[in-house]
Amino acid sequence: DLLVLGGGIVGLATAYFAVERGLRVQVICESTEFARDAEWSLGCIIPNVCRWQFSPATQQLGQASRDWWAKLAVRPEFQIDWRVCGALLVDEQRLAPHPGEHMLAALDEGYSVHAVDGEQIALLEPALSPRNLGGLHYPSEAILHPLKAASGFITGVTRRGGQFTTVDSIDSAQLESGRVAGLETSSGTIRPTAIFCEHPELLVRLFGEQAVLPELTLTRQLLVATAPTTPLLKRPVWDAHWVVQLKTGEVVIAIPVGEIEDNSAEQAIEQTRQLIPALRDVAFNRCWSGFSQRSANAIPVIDQMSDCRNVWLSGGLDFASVLFAPIIGKSLIDWLQNNQRPEELVSFARC
């Protein structure tokens, strides 16, 4: 009934909600690494604190998805270390001239946030250096284990009879009367009723000019981590970069898109040591990067493919795929079954 191309976490969520509705599902990937995009998020489910990065519609979608993560966290297959721990913004450049002004603007837009002074920050996060300007605390933000989240979707799909297949290549598509009738892969022909793809470049490869897609640019994120250390942070903290302490004890810095240069890691490490003095003598001994895609207006695309009624796609999620996965997956299955775009997705058409 549904063929999921790609095997990223949004595709896994879509497959999960499909099998939950009783659909027969197959997920295929040209690699053995399903959900390889999951770890790049560091498990941060933080739609409110990222308000300056999201459009209003995207932020609302993120809030709805955060609520879905809370619902999934109590299901047996999702042992995801779910914690509603809040998030703290202490970047003085972003908060100038005073955090209170930013709090009022955010409250007017419906965000859950309150301004905190230096003493309150010291109570929330004692490991931080003194913050004279204060900051903003977003109490409803959460964190989870992203790879366990992906594993939860995989477990749920397999328990309900869904299949996962690795193929060497996805070669071509057979079009009949505005629908994909078959997909040729190195392992044979698949004849799905519906297709979901979270890699728009694959649709371009299969359909050429018929795949009218938004212009997406490849983006890169660099992550730098310490060895496991004693507990320092209770929640994600944004200063010049995102700083998160994983449950394993590693303190990880996520360097934002557009700032990656030869000395970016060294600068981020020094800034983080100034933020958290206890890290002064702690080595950052692991570094990795992830690649994603961003649309020109930073608004994700969640739509059907032009001139092809049984192909759905998502793209431009950048590094927030874990945040958005549940709401996109659920909404796409609603759309597929009801033949009508859900209200949550109206703002995310290609146009």
mmCIF file of C-alpha atoms in Angstrom:
data_model
loop_
_atom_site.group_PDB
_atom_site.id
_atom_site.type_symbol
_atom_site.label_atom_id
_atom_site.label_comp_id
_atom_site.label_asym_id
_atom_site.label_seq_id
_atom_site.Cartn_x
_atom_site.Cartn_y
_atom_site.Cartn_z
ATOM 1 C CA ASP A 1 0.000 0.000 0.000
ATOM 2 C CA LEU A 2 2.851 2.420 0.797
ATOM 3 C CA LEU A 3 6.461 2.413 -0.349
ATOM 4 C CA VAL A 4 8.803 4.655 1.647
ATOM 5 C CA LEU A 5 11.958 5.703 -0.183
ATOM 6 C CA GLY A 6 15.010 6.703 1.799
ATOM 7 C CA GLY A 7 14.704 5.392 5.331
ATOM 8 C CA GLY A 8 15.291 8.670 7.173
ATOM 9 C CA ILE A 9 13.440 9.360 10.393
ATOM 10 C CA VAL A 10 10.542 11.174 8.671
ATOM 11 C CA GLY A 11 10.097 8.186 6.380
ATOM 12 C CA LEU A 12 10.207 5.842 9.359
ATOM 13 C CA ALA A 13 7.537 7.900 11.126
ATOM 14 C CA THR A 14 5.374 7.816 8.008
ATOM 15 C CA ALA A 15 5.777 4.052 7.783
ATOM 16 C CA TYR A 16 4.912 3.726 11.484
ATOM 17 C CA PHE A 17 1.639 5.643 11.230
ATOM 18 C CA ALA A 18 0.806 3.753 8.031
ATOM 19 C CA VAL A 19 1.132 0.293 9.587
ATOM 20 C CA GLU A 20 -0.799 1.574 12.599
ATOM 21 C CA ARG A 21 -3.706 2.220 10.195
ATOM 22 C CA GLY A 22 -3.410 -1.298 8.799
ATOM 23 C CA LEU A 23 -1.562 -0.439 5.555
ATOM 24 C CA ARG A 24 1.013 -2.798 4.079
ATOM 25 C CA VAL A 25 4.339 -0.957 4.073
ATOM 26 C CA GLN A 26 7.808 -1.432 2.654
ATOM 27 C CA VAL A 27 10.769 0.860 3.368
ATOM 28 C CA ILE A 28 13.671 0.730 0.929
ATOM 29 C CA CYS A 29 17.042 2.419 1.174
ATOM 30 C CA GLU A 30 20.148 2.485 -1.025
ATOM 31 C CA SER A 31 22.258 2.160 2.119
ATOM 32 C CA THR A 32 22.219 -0.043 5.194
ATOM 33 C CA GLU A 33 22.091 3.061 7.409
ATOM 34 C CA PHE A 34 18.435 3.713 8.155
ATOM 35 C CA ALA A 35 17.729 6.976 10.025
ATOM 36 C CA ARG A 36 21.276 8.221 9.629
ATOM 37 C CA ASP A 37 19.868 11.768 9.912
ATOM 38 C CA ALA A 38 18.622 11.203 13.462
ATOM 39 C CA GLU A 39 21.743 11.916 15.512
ATOM 40 C CA TRP A 40 22.372 15.322 13.923
ATOM 41 C CA SER A 41 19.509 16.811 15.938
ATOM 42 C CA LEU A 42 21.070 15.771 19.269
ATOM 43 C CA GLY A 43 17.505 14.862 20.223
ATOM 44 C CA CYS A 44 16.510 18.485 20.820
ATOM 45 C CA ILE A 45 12.727 18.929 20.545
ATOM 46 C CA ILE A 46 12.794 22.699 20.878
ATOM 47 C CA PRO A 47 10.339 24.488 18.542
ATOM 48 C CA ASN A 48 9.895 27.526 20.799
ATOM 49 C CA VAL A 49 13.484 28.483 21.435
ATOM 50 C CA CYS A 50 14.149 28.302 17.666
ATOM 51 C CA ARG A 51 11.468 30.894 16.875
ATOM 52 C CA TRP A 52 13.906 33.134 14.997
ATOM 53 C CA GLN A 53 14.738 30.259 12.634
ATOM 54 C CA PHE A 54 11.151 29.141 11.891
ATOM 55 C CA SER A 55 8.244 30.767 10.117
ATOM 56 C CA PRO A 56 5.076 30.994 12.268
ATOM 57 C CA ALA A 57 3.552 28.022 10.429
ATOM 58 C CA THR A 58 6.738 25.979 10.834
ATOM 59 C CA GLN A 59 6.869 26.789 14.522
ATOM 60 C CA GLN A 60 3.256 25.656 14.983
ATOM 61 C CA LEU A 61 4.048 22.441 13.134
ATOM 62 C CA GLY A 62 6.999 21.916 15.479
ATOM 63 C CA GLN A 63 4.826 22.468 18.553
ATOM 64 C CA ALA A 64 2.279 19.936 17.305
ATOM 65 C CA SER A 65 5.082 17.465 16.637
ATOM 66 C CA ARG A 66 6.563 17.959 20.107
ATOM 67 C CA ASP A 67 3.139 17.055 21.530
ATOM 68 C CA TRP A 68 3.142 13.896 19.422
ATOM 69 C CA TRP A 69 6.557 12.924 20.763
ATOM 70 C CA ALA A 70 5.102 13.180 24.276
ATOM 71 C CA LYS A 71 2.316 10.779 23.251
ATOM 72 C CA LEU A 72 4.736 8.338 21.609
ATOM 73 C CA ALA A 73 7.052 8.374 24.631
ATOM 74 C CA VAL A 74 4.554 6.349 26.691
ATOM 75 C CA ARG A 75 4.178 3.611 24.078
ATOM 76 C CA PRO A 76 6.109 0.380 24.820
ATOM 77 C CA GLU A 77 8.260 0.475 21.678
ATOM 78 C CA PHE A 78 9.557 4.008 22.373
ATOM 79 C CA GLN A 79 12.183 3.759 25.128
ATOM 80 C CA ILE A 80 13.494 7.169 24.093
ATOM 81 C CA ASP A 81 14.679 8.812 27.353
ATOM 82 C CA TRP A 82 12.028 11.529 26.936
ATOM 83 C CA ARG A 83 12.637 14.516 29.221
ATOM 84 C CA VAL A 84 10.712 17.789 29.339
ATOM 85 C CA CYS A 85 13.665 19.707 30.739
ATOM 86 C CA GLY A 86 13.246 23.129 29.137
ATOM 87 C CA ALA A 87 15.878 25.066 27.192
ATOM 88 C CA LEU A 88 17.865 28.164 28.041
ATOM 89 C CA LEU A 89 18.840 31.028 25.728
ATOM 90 C CA VAL A 90 21.741 33.127 27.086
ATOM 91 C CA ASP A 91 23.216 34.582 23.880
ATOM 92 C CA GLU A 92 23.685 38.248 24.812
ATOM 93 C CA GLN A 93 23.907 39.375 21.188
ATOM 94 C CA ARG A 94 20.524 37.864 20.428
ATOM 95 C CA LEU A 95 18.972 39.063 23.678
ATOM 96 C CA ALA A 96 20.135 42.695 23.568
ATOM 97 C CA PRO A 97 19.108 45.205 24.731
ATOM 98 C CA HIS A 98 17.190 43.220 27.376
ATOM 99 C CA PRO A 99 15.691 39.705 27.528
ATOM 100 C CA GLY A 100 12.389 41.085 28.845
ATOM 101 C CA GLU A 101 11.640 42.796 25.535
ATOM 102 C CA HIS A 102 12.158 39.544 23.655
ATOM 103 C CA MET A 103 10.000 37.707 26.191
ATOM 104 C CA LEU A 104 7.074 40.100 25.654
ATOM 105 C CA ALA A 105 7.344 39.743 21.875
ATOM 106 C CA ALA A 106 7.421 35.953 22.196
ATOM 107 C CA LEU A 107 4.474 35.891 24.597
ATOM 108 C CA ASP A 108 2.456 37.998 22.149
ATOM 109 C CA GLU A 109 3.096 35.300 19.540
ATOM 110 C CA GLY A 110 1.883 32.558 21.892
ATOM 111 C CA TYR A 111 5.223 31.130 22.994
ATOM 112 C CA SER A 112 5.874 29.581 26.393
ATOM 113 C CA VAL A 113 8.815 31.567 27.784
ATOM 114 C CA HIS A 114 9.907 33.700 30.697
ATOM 115 C CA ALA A 115 12.840 36.022 31.282
ATOM 116 C CA VAL A 116 15.394 35.025 33.939
ATOM 117 C CA ASP A 117 18.079 37.119 35.591
ATOM 118 C CA GLY A 118 21.609 36.092 36.440
ATOM 119 C CA GLU A 119 20.675 34.644 39.835
ATOM 120 C CA GLN A 120 17.899 32.543 38.338
ATOM 121 C CA ILE A 121 20.238 31.252 35.639
ATOM 122 C CA ALA A 122 22.685 30.231 38.366
ATOM 123 C CA LEU A 123 19.914 28.177 39.953
ATOM 124 C CA LEU A 124 18.806 26.636 36.643
ATOM 125 C CA GLU A 125 22.323 25.871 35.388
ATOM 126 C CA PRO A 126 24.974 26.264 38.117
ATOM 127 C CA ALA A 127 27.785 25.223 35.761
ATOM 128 C CA LEU A 128 27.386 28.318 33.550
ATOM 129 C CA SER A 129 29.596 31.360 33.979
ATOM 130 C CA PRO A 130 27.799 34.440 35.402
ATOM 131 C CA ARG A 131 25.319 35.892 32.904
ATOM 132 C CA ASN A 132 24.893 39.580 33.686
ATOM 133 C CA LEU A 133 22.250 40.268 31.048
ATOM 134 C CA GLY A 134 20.127 37.275 32.046
ATOM 135 C CA GLY A 135 18.361 35.070 29.522
ATOM 136 C CA LEU A 136 15.168 33.366 28.393
ATOM 137 C CA HIS A 137 13.913 30.058 29.752
ATOM 138 C CA TYR A 138 11.556 27.948 27.600
ATOM 139 C CA PRO A 139 10.090 25.452 30.099
ATOM 140 C CA SER A 140 8.143 23.198 27.721
ATOM 141 C CA GLU A 141 11.058 22.195 25.476
ATOM 142 C CA ALA A 142 12.217 18.592 25.600
ATOM 143 C CA ILE A 143 15.008 16.228 24.705
ATOM 144 C CA LEU A 144 15.063 12.575 23.657
ATOM 145 C CA HIS A 145 17.529 9.964 22.416
ATOM 146 C CA PRO A 146 17.271 10.363 18.621
ATOM 147 C CA LEU A 147 18.569 6.939 17.645
ATOM 148 C CA LYS A 148 16.263 5.259 20.151
ATOM 149 C CA ALA A 149 13.438 7.316 18.640
ATOM 150 C CA ALA A 150 14.279 5.977 15.186
ATOM 151 C CA SER A 151 14.523 2.478 16.660
ATOM 152 C CA GLY A 152 11.035 2.905 18.143
ATOM 153 C CA PHE A 153 9.581 3.593 14.710
ATOM 154 C CA ILE A 154 11.442 0.608 13.228
ATOM 155 C CA THR A 155 10.250 -1.692 16.026
ATOM 156 C CA GLY A 156 6.661 -0.522 15.616
ATOM 157 C CA VAL A 157 6.757 -1.069 11.851
ATOM 158 C CA THR A 158 8.275 -4.545 12.016
ATOM 159 C CA ARG A 159 5.919 -5.699 14.786
ATOM 160 C CA ARG A 160 2.988 -4.808 12.556
ATOM 161 C CA GLY A 161 4.367 -6.594 9.502
ATOM 162 C CA GLY A 162 6.183 -3.774 7.708
ATOM 163 C CA GLN A 163 9.277 -4.644 5.694
ATOM 164 C CA PHE A 164 12.717 -3.030 5.421
ATOM 165 C CA THR A 165 14.822 -3.662 2.335
ATOM 166 C CA THR A 166 18.266 -2.459 1.294
ATOM 167 C CA VAL A 167 18.803 -2.210 -2.465
ATOM 168 C CA ASP A 168 21.911 -1.391 -4.484
ATOM 169 C CA SER A 169 20.027 1.122 -6.601
ATOM 170 C CA ILE A 170 16.626 2.626 -7.370
ATOM 171 C CA ASP A 171 16.741 2.864 -11.130
ATOM 172 C CA SER A 172 13.557 4.113 -12.788
ATOM 173 C CA ALA A 173 9.824 4.640 -12.436
ATOM 174 C CA GLN A 174 6.951 3.508 -14.646
ATOM 175 C CA LEU A 175 4.334 6.249 -15.120
ATOM 176 C CA GLU A 176 0.772 5.456 -16.145
ATOM 177 C CA SER A 177 -2.050 8.030 -16.229
ATOM 178 C CA GLY A 178 -0.386 10.424 -13.805
ATOM 179 C CA ARG A 179 0.604 7.766 -11.283
ATOM 180 C CA VAL A 180 3.684 5.687 -10.568
ATOM 181 C CA ALA A 181 2.688 2.163 -11.519
ATOM 182 C CA GLY A 182 6.017 0.538 -10.758
ATOM 183 C CA LEU A 183 9.496 1.250 -9.487
ATOM 184 C CA GLU A 184 12.514 -0.595 -10.867
ATOM 185 C CA THR A 185 15.227 -1.406 -8.340
ATOM 186 C CA SER A 186 18.296 -3.616 -8.374
ATOM 187 C CA SER A 187 16.215 -6.148 -6.425
ATOM 188 C CA GLY A 188 13.266 -6.161 -8.812
ATOM 189 C CA THR A 189 10.056 -4.286 -9.556
ATOM 190 C CA ILE A 190 7.875 -2.843 -6.804
ATOM 191 C CA ARG A 191 4.269 -1.897 -7.578
ATOM 192 C CA PRO A 192 3.084 0.403 -4.798
ATOM 193 C CA THR A 193 -0.271 2.083 -4.395
ATOM 194 C CA ALA A 194 1.441 5.163 -2.902
ATOM 195 C CA ILE A 195 5.000 6.396 -2.449
ATOM 196 C CA PHE A 196 6.605 8.701 0.102
ATOM 197 C CA CYS A 197 10.077 10.109 -0.523
ATOM 198 C CA GLU A 198 12.092 12.325 1.815
ATOM 199 C CA HIS A 199 14.980 12.774 -0.625
ATOM 200 C CA PRO A 200 13.798 15.143 -3.385
ATOM 201 C CA GLU A 201 17.022 14.610 -5.337
ATOM 202 C CA LEU A 202 15.967 10.967 -5.791
ATOM 203 C CA LEU A 203 12.701 12.123 -7.374
ATOM 204 C CA VAL A 204 14.673 14.335 -9.752
ATOM 205 C CA ARG A 205 16.795 11.334 -10.681
ATOM 206 C CA LEU A 206 13.709 9.199 -11.318
ATOM 207 C CA PHE A 207 11.395 11.706 -12.975
ATOM 208 C CA GLY A 208 13.637 14.431 -14.399
ATOM 209 C CA GLU A 209 11.784 17.612 -15.352
ATOM 210 C CA GLN A 210 8.453 16.157 -14.217
ATOM 211 C CA ALA A 211 9.649 16.427 -10.619
ATOM 212 C CA VAL A 212 8.861 20.107 -10.081
ATOM 213 C CA LEU A 213 10.517 20.655 -6.727
ATOM 214 C CA PRO A 214 11.626 23.640 -4.675
ATOM 215 C CA GLU A 215 15.217 24.791 -4.911
ATOM 216 C CA LEU A 216 17.049 23.159 -2.029
ATOM 217 C CA THR A 217 20.612 23.883 -0.961
ATOM 218 C CA LEU A 218 22.861 21.352 0.722
ATOM 219 C CA THR A 219 23.808 22.425 4.244
ATOM 220 C CA ARG A 220 26.311 21.038 6.697
ATOM 221 C CA GLN A 221 26.415 20.952 10.476
ATOM 222 C CA LEU A 222 29.482 20.256 12.557
ATOM 223 C CA LEU A 223 29.241 18.587 15.970
ATOM 224 C CA VAL A 224 32.097 18.419 18.477
ATOM 225 C CA ALA A 225 31.942 16.353 21.686
ATOM 226 C CA THR A 226 33.898 15.662 24.843
ATOM 227 C CA ALA A 227 34.490 12.284 26.352
ATOM 228 C CA PRO A 228 31.836 11.454 28.963
ATOM 229 C CA THR A 229 32.159 13.782 31.931
ATOM 230 C CA THR A 230 30.323 14.512 35.178
ATOM 231 C CA PRO A 231 26.809 15.996 34.860
ATOM 232 C CA LEU A 232 27.041 19.725 34.105
ATOM 233 C CA LEU A 233 23.926 20.707 32.135
ATOM 234 C CA LYS A 234 20.302 19.835 32.815
ATOM 235 C CA ARG A 235 18.942 21.215 29.530
ATOM 236 C CA PRO A 236 20.059 22.454 26.089
ATOM 237 C CA VAL A 237 21.705 25.876 26.279
ATOM 238 C CA TRP A 238 22.130 28.342 23.423
ATOM 239 C CA ASP A 239 24.948 30.868 23.705
ATOM 240 C CA ALA A 240 26.944 31.280 20.523
ATOM 241 C CA HIS A 241 26.095 27.648 19.661
ATOM 242 C CA TRP A 242 23.840 24.896 20.913
ATOM 243 C CA VAL A 243 25.464 23.081 23.833
ATOM 244 C CA VAL A 244 23.845 19.842 24.996
ATOM 245 C CA GLN A 245 24.990 17.223 27.493
ATOM 246 C CA LEU A 246 23.837 13.811 26.388
ATOM 247 C CA LYS A 247 22.658 11.180 28.830
ATOM 248 C CA THR A 248 25.961 9.382 28.168
ATOM 249 C CA GLY A 249 27.785 12.386 29.676
ATOM 250 C CA GLU A 250 29.241 13.795 26.462
ATOM 251 C CA VAL A 251 28.956 17.556 26.089
ATOM 252 C CA VAL A 252 28.217 18.304 22.431
ATOM 253 C CA ILE A 253 28.471 21.591 20.542
ATOM 254 C CA ALA A 254 26.355 22.022 17.394
ATOM 255 C CA ILE A 255 27.888 24.650 15.107
ATOM 256 C CA PRO A 256 25.135 26.447 13.182
ATOM 257 C CA VAL A 257 24.722 26.318 9.422
ATOM 258 C CA GLY A 258 26.834 28.863 7.569
ATOM 259 C CA GLU A 259 29.554 29.156 10.206
ATOM 260 C CA ILE A 260 31.697 26.196 9.259
ATOM 261 C CA GLU A 261 35.238 27.288 8.496
ATOM 262 C CA ASP A 262 38.639 25.746 9.087
ATOM 263 C CA ASN A 263 38.823 27.088 12.640
ATOM 264 C CA SER A 264 35.137 26.805 13.540
ATOM 265 C CA ALA A 265 35.590 23.895 15.916
ATOM 266 C CA GLU A 266 38.399 25.613 17.816
ATOM 267 C CA GLN A 267 36.375 28.831 18.174
ATOM 268 C CA ALA A 268 33.264 26.959 19.320
ATOM 269 C CA ILE A 269 35.239 24.967 21.879
ATOM 270 C CA GLU A 270 36.796 28.118 23.325
ATOM 271 C CA GLN A 271 33.419 29.882 23.514
ATOM 272 C CA THR A 272 31.913 26.853 25.230
ATOM 273 C CA ARG A 273 34.731 26.714 27.769
ATOM 274 C CA GLN A 274 34.033 30.352 28.580
ATOM 275 C CA LEU A 275 30.349 29.480 28.985
ATOM 276 C CA ILE A 276 31.079 26.399 31.137
ATOM 277 C CA PRO A 277 34.336 26.931 33.085
ATOM 278 C CA ALA A 278 34.343 23.295 34.273
ATOM 279 C CA LEU A 279 35.201 22.287 30.704
ATOM 280 C CA ARG A 280 38.454 24.265 30.744
ATOM 281 C CA ASP A 281 40.590 21.134 31.089
ATOM 282 C CA VAL A 282 38.219 18.684 29.409
ATOM 283 C CA ALA A 283 39.278 17.509 25.957
ATOM 284 C CA PHE A 284 36.882 17.622 23.001
ATOM 285 C CA ASN A 285 37.971 14.415 21.332
ATOM 286 C CA ARG A 286 35.194 13.580 18.854
ATOM 287 C CA CYS A 287 33.957 15.441 15.806
ATOM 288 C CA TRP A 288 31.441 14.538 13.091
ATOM 289 C CA SER A 289 29.268 16.316 10.579
ATOM 290 C CA GLY A 290 25.885 15.869 8.978
ATOM 291 C CA PHE A 291 24.403 17.016 5.690
ATOM 292 C CA SER A 292 20.870 18.160 5.121
ATOM 293 C CA GLN A 293 18.893 20.443 2.826
ATOM 294 C CA ARG A 294 17.301 23.825 3.336
ATOM 295 C CA SER A 295 14.823 25.650 1.106
ATOM 296 C CA ALA A 296 15.507 29.257 0.171
ATOM 297 C CA ASN A 297 12.829 30.615 2.528
ATOM 298 C CA ALA A 298 13.727 28.150 5.322
ATOM 299 C CA ILE A 299 10.169 26.726 5.189
ATOM 300 C CA PRO A 300 9.983 22.931 4.733
ATOM 301 C CA VAL A 301 8.130 21.481 1.757
ATOM 302 C CA ILE A 302 5.588 18.721 2.450
ATOM 303 C CA ASP A 303 3.522 18.054 -0.648
ATOM 304 C CA GLN A 304 2.518 15.793 -3.503
ATOM 305 C CA MET A 305 4.731 15.621 -6.571
ATOM 306 C CA SER A 306 3.482 17.623 -9.534
ATOM 307 C CA ASP A 307 1.562 15.609 -12.107
ATOM 308 C CA CYS A 308 1.902 12.454 -10.041
ATOM 309 C CA ARG A 309 -1.021 11.812 -7.754
ATOM 310 C CA ASN A 310 0.396 8.958 -5.704
ATOM 311 C CA VAL A 311 3.802 10.406 -4.750
ATOM 312 C CA TRP A 312 4.266 12.481 -1.582
ATOM 313 C CA LEU A 313 7.503 14.176 -0.557
ATOM 314 C CA SER A 314 9.148 16.217 2.162
ATOM 315 C CA GLY A 315 12.276 18.333 1.912
ATOM 316 C CA GLY A 316 14.065 21.336 3.304
ATOM 317 C CA LEU A 317 13.758 20.212 6.925
ATOM 318 C CA ASP A 318 17.408 21.093 7.483
ATOM 319 C CA PHE A 319 18.521 19.534 10.793
ATOM 320 C CA ALA A 320 15.071 19.486 12.393
ATOM 321 C CA SER A 321 13.898 16.192 10.901
ATOM 322 C CA VAL A 322 13.618 14.510 14.313
ATOM 323 C CA LEU A 323 11.505 17.370 15.642
ATOM 324 C CA PHE A 324 9.042 17.235 12.727
ATOM 325 C CA ALA A 325 8.966 13.475 12.101
ATOM 326 C CA PRO A 326 5.798 12.487 14.025
ATOM 327 C CA ILE A 327 3.519 15.263 12.782
ATOM 328 C CA ILE A 328 4.663 14.886 9.175
ATOM 329 C CA GLY A 329 4.255 11.114 9.253
ATOM 330 C CA LYS A 330 0.805 11.229 10.821
ATOM 331 C CA SER A 331 -0.415 14.066 8.570
ATOM 332 C CA LEU A 332 0.795 12.404 5.385
ATOM 333 C CA ILE A 333 -1.083 9.205 6.207
ATOM 334 C CA ASP A 334 -4.198 11.278 6.948
ATOM 335 C CA TRP A 335 -3.779 12.898 3.529
ATOM 336 C CA LEU A 336 -3.143 9.578 1.778
ATOM 337 C CA GLN A 337 -6.231 7.946 3.271
ATOM 338 C CA ASN A 338 -8.610 10.912 3.057
ATOM 339 C CA ASN A 339 -7.365 12.294 -0.274
ATOM 340 C CA GLN A 340 -7.328 15.778 1.263
ATOM 341 C CA ARG A 341 -4.419 17.864 2.503
ATOM 342 C CA PRO A 342 -4.576 18.181 6.320
ATOM 343 C CA GLU A 343 -4.803 21.692 7.687
ATOM 344 C CA GLU A 344 -1.387 21.325 9.361
ATOM 345 C CA LEU A 345 0.276 20.961 5.949
ATOM 346 C CA VAL A 346 -1.476 23.740 4.017
ATOM 347 C CA SER A 347 1.427 26.163 4.534
ATOM 348 C CA PHE A 348 4.032 23.731 3.219
ATOM 349 C CA ALA A 349 3.075 23.285 -0.438
ATOM 350 C CA ARG A 350 5.819 23.735 -3.039
ATOM 351 C CA CYS A 351 4.624 27.243 -3.861
#
